[in-house]
Short mmCIF file of C-alpha atoms in Angstrom, two decimals:
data_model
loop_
_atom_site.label_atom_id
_atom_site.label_comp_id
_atom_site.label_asym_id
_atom_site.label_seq_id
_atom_site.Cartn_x
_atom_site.Cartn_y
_atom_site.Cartn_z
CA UNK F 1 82.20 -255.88 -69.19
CA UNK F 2 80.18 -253.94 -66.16
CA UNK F 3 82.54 -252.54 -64.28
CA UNK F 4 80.21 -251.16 -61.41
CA UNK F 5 77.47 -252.91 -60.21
CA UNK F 6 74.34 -251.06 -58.71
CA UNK F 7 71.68 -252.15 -56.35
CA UNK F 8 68.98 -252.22 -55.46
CA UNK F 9 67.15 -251.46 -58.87
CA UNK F 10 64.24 -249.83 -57.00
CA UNK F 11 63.76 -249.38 -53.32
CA UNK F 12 60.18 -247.90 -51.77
CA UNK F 13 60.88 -246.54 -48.52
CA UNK F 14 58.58 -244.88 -45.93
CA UNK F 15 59.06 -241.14 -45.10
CA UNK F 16 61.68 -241.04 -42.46
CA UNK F 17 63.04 -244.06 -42.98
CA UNK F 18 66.81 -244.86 -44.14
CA UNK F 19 67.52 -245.10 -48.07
CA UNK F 20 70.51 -247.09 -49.28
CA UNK F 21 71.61 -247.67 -52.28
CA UNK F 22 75.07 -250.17 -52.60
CA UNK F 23 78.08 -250.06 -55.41
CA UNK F 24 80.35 -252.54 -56.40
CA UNK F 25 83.11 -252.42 -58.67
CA UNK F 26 86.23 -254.26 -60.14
CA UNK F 27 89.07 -252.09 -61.03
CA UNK F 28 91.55 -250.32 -58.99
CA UNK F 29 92.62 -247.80 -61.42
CA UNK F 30 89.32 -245.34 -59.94
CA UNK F 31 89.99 -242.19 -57.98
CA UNK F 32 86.64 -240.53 -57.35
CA UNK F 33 83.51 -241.89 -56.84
CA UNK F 34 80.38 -239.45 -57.23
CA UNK F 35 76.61 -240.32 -56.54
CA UNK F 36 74.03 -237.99 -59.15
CA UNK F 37 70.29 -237.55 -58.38
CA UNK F 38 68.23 -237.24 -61.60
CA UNK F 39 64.33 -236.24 -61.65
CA UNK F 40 62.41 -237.00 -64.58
CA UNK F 41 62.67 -234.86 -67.45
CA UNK F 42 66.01 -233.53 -66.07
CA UNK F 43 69.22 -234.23 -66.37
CA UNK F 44 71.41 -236.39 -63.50
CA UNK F 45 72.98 -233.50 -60.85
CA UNK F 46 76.22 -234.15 -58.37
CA UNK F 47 74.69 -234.96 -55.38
CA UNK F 48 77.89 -235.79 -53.07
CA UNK F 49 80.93 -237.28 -54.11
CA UNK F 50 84.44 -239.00 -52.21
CA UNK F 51 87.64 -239.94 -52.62
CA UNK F 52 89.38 -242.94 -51.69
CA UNK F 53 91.69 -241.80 -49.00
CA UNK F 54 88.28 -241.44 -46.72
CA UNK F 55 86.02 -243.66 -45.83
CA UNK F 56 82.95 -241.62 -45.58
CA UNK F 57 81.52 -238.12 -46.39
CA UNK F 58 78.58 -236.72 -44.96
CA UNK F 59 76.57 -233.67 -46.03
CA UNK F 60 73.62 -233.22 -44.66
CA UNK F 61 71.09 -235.79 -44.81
CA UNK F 62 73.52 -237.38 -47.30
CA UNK F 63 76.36 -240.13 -46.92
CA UNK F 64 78.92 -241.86 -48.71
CA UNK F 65 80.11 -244.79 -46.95
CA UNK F 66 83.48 -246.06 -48.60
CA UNK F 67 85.46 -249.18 -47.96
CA UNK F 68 87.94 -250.03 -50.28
CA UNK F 69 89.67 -252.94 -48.85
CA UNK F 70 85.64 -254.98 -50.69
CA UNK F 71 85.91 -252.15 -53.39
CA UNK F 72 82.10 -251.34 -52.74
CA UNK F 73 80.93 -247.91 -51.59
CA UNK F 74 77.14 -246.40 -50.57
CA UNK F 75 74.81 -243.77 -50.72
CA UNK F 76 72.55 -243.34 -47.49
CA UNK F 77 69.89 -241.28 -47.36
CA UNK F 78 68.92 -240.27 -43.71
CA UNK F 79 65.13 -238.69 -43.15
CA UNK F 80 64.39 -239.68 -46.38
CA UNK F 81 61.22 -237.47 -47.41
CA UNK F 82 58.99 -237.29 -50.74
CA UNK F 83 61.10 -235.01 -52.67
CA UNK F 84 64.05 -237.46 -52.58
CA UNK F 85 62.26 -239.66 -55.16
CA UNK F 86 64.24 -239.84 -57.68
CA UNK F 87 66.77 -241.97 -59.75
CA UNK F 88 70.14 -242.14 -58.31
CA UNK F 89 73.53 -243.32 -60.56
CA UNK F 90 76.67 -244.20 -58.75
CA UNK F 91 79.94 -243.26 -60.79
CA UNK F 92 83.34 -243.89 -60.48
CA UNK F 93 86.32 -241.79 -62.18
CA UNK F 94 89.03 -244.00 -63.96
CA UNK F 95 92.27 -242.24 -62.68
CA UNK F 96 93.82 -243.04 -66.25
CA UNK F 97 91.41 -241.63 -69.31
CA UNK F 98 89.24 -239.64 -66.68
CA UNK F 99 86.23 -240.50 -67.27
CA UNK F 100 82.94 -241.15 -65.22
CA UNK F 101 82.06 -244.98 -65.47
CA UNK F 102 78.43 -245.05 -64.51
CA UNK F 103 76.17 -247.69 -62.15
CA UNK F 104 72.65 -248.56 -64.12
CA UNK F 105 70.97 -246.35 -61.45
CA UNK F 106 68.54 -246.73 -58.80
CA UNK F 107 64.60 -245.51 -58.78
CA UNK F 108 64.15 -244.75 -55.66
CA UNK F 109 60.37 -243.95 -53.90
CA UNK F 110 59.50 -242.23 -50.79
CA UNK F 111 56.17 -242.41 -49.66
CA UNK F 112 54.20 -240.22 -47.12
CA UNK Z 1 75.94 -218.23 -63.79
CA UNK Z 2 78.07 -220.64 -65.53
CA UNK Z 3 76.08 -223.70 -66.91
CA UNK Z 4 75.75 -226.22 -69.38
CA UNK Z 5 72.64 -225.49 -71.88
CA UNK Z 6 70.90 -227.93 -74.62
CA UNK Z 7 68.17 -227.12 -77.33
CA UNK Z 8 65.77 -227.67 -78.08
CA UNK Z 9 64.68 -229.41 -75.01
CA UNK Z 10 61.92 -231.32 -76.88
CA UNK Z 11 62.15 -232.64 -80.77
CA UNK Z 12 59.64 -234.56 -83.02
CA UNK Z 13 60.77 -235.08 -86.26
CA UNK Z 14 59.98 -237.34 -89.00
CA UNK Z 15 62.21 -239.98 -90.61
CA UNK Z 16 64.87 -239.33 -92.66
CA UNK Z 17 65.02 -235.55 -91.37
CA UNK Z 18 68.36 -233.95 -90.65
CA UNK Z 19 68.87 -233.26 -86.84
CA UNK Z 20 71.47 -230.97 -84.69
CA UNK Z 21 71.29 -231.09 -81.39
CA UNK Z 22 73.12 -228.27 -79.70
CA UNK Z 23 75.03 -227.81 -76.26
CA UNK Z 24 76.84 -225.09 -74.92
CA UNK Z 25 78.62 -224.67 -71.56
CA UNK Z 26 79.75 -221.33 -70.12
CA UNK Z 27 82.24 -222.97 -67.61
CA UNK Z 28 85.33 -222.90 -69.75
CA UNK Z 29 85.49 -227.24 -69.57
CA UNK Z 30 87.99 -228.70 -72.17
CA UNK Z 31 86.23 -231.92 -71.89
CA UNK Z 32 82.65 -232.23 -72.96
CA UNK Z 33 80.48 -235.44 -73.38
CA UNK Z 34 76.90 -236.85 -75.45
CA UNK Z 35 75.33 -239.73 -73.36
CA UNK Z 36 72.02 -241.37 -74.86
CA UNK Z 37 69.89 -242.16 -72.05
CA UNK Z 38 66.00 -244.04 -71.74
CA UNK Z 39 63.67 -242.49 -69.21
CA UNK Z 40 65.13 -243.51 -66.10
CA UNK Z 41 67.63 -246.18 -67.84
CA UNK Z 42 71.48 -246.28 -68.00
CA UNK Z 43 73.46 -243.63 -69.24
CA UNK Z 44 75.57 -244.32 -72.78
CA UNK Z 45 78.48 -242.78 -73.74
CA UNK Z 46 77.95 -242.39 -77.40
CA UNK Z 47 80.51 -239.19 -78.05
CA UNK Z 48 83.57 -237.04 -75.57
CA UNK Z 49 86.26 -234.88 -76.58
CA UNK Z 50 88.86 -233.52 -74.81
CA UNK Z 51 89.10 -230.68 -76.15
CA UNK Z 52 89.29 -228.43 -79.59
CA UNK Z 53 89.24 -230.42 -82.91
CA UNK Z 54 89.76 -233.56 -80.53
CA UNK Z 55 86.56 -236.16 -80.73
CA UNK Z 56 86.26 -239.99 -80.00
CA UNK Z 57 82.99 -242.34 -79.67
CA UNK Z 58 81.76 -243.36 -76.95
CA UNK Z 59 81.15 -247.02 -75.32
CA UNK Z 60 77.94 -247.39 -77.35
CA UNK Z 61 77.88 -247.21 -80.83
CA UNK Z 62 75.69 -244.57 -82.42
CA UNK Z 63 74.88 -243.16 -85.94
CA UNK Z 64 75.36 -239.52 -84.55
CA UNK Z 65 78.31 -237.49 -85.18
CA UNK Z 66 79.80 -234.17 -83.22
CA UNK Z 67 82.58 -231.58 -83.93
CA UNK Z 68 84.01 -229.36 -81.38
CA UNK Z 69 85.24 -226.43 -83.13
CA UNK Z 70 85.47 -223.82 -79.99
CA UNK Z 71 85.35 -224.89 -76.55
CA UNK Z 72 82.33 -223.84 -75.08
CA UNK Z 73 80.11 -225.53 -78.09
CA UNK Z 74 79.78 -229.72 -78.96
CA UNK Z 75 76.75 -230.22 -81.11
CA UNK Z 76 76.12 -233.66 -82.17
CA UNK Z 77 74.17 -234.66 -85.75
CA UNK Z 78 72.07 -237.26 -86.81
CA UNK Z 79 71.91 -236.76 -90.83
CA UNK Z 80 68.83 -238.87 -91.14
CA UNK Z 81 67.12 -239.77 -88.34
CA UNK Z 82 65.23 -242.87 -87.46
CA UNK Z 83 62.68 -244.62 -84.82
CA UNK Z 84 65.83 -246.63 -83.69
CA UNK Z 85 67.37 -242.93 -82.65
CA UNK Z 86 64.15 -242.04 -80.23
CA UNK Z 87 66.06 -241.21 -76.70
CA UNK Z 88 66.70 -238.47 -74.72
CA UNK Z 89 70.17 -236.89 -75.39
CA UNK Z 90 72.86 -235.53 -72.24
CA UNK Z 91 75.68 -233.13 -72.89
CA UNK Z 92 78.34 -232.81 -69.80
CA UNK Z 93 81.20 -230.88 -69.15
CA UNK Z 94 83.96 -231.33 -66.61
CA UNK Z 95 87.28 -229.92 -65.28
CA UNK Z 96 90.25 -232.09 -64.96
CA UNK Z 97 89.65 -233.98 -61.64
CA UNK Z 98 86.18 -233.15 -60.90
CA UNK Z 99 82.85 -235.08 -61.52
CA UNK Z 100 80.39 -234.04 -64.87
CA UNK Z 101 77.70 -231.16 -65.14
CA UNK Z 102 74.69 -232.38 -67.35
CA UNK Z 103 72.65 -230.31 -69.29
CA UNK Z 104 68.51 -230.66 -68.80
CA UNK Z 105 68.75 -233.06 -71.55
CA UNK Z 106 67.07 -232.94 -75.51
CA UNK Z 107 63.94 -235.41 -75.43
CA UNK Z 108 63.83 -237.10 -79.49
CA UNK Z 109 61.06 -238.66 -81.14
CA UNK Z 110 61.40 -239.53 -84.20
CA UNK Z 111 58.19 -240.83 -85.97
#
């Protein structure tokens, strides 16, 4: 069963507008929740991640917002310009094997 | 500069061919991973280990097999490849606790 659910699938946004991207998930057992940015051709890169004692991390034009009372969490992306096109994957850590359980990723477009 | 490499980054090869793909990391990770991956699609676990001479398969079933004989090295094989197997290919790493490092990723066509 999907454990995390991603959305939007795409999103077009305007250059300088707000980008976000939403994750929902089931289990309880998670203990770190990472967003990756992958560009065609490469491979997905840590963009900014949180843990569940906070609920939210900024860096930069960058944001996690976490609640975990409605176990959903968000990337937004502030300014967004050009060179943030890209496809972005949510992830969450199970606490007990330790490994990444991925979201099915969103293509995201910024135009000029 | 510790990092997490993969060759070759592109592959054609024809049916029935024997294939290794090969990944290397340089940051000392006991756990490595092999996701299969369509252009801008979900990401399959198909292959992790958690260390030496330790291997399990992934989420997604897949023909390929791997072998982690030192730490720094998890190749995977395909001993005959097929259309079914065209993808492109991610090796990770990780520390205990921390999120994964991909590789750039091996691009297979197999015609």
């Amino acid at each position: 069963q999907q454990q995390v659910k991603q959305s939007p699938q795409s999103l077009i946004v305007q250059k300088g507008g707000i980008s976000i991207i939403n994750c929902a998930y089931e289990n309880t057992a998670f203990d770190y929740f990472p967003w990756y940015q992958q560009f065609p051709g490469k491979g997905p890169a840590l963009l900014i991640a949180i843990r569940p004692d906070v609920s939210e991390k900024k860096e930069g034009r960058f944001t996690i917002s976490f609640n975990k009372s409605a176990k959903q969490f968000s990337l937004h992306i502030m300014d967004s310009q050009p060179g943030d096109s890209a496809t972005y994957f949510c992830a969450l850590r199970d606490g007990n094997t330790d490994k990444l359980i991925f979201g099915t990723g969103t293509r995201l477009q910024v135009f000029p | 500069e510790a990092d997490i490499y993969q060759t070759p980054r592109y592959l054609v090869i024809g049916t029935g061919k024997k294939i290794t793909l090969e990944c290397s990391q340089t940051m000392g990770h006991d756990k490595m991973y092999w996701y299969q991956q369509d252009p801008g699609m979900e990401l399959h676990l198909i292959h992790y280990s958690y260390g030496v001479n330790s291997t399990e398969k992934g989420d997604l079933s897949s023909e390929s097999t791997v072998s982690r004989i030192r730490t720094e090295h998890f190749p995977l094989t395909l001993e005959s490849a097929r259309p079914s197997h065209t993808s492109q290919y991610l090796c990770a790493s990780s520390a205990q606790g921390y999120g994964y490092t991909f590789g750039s990723g091996t691009r297979l066509t197999v015609v």
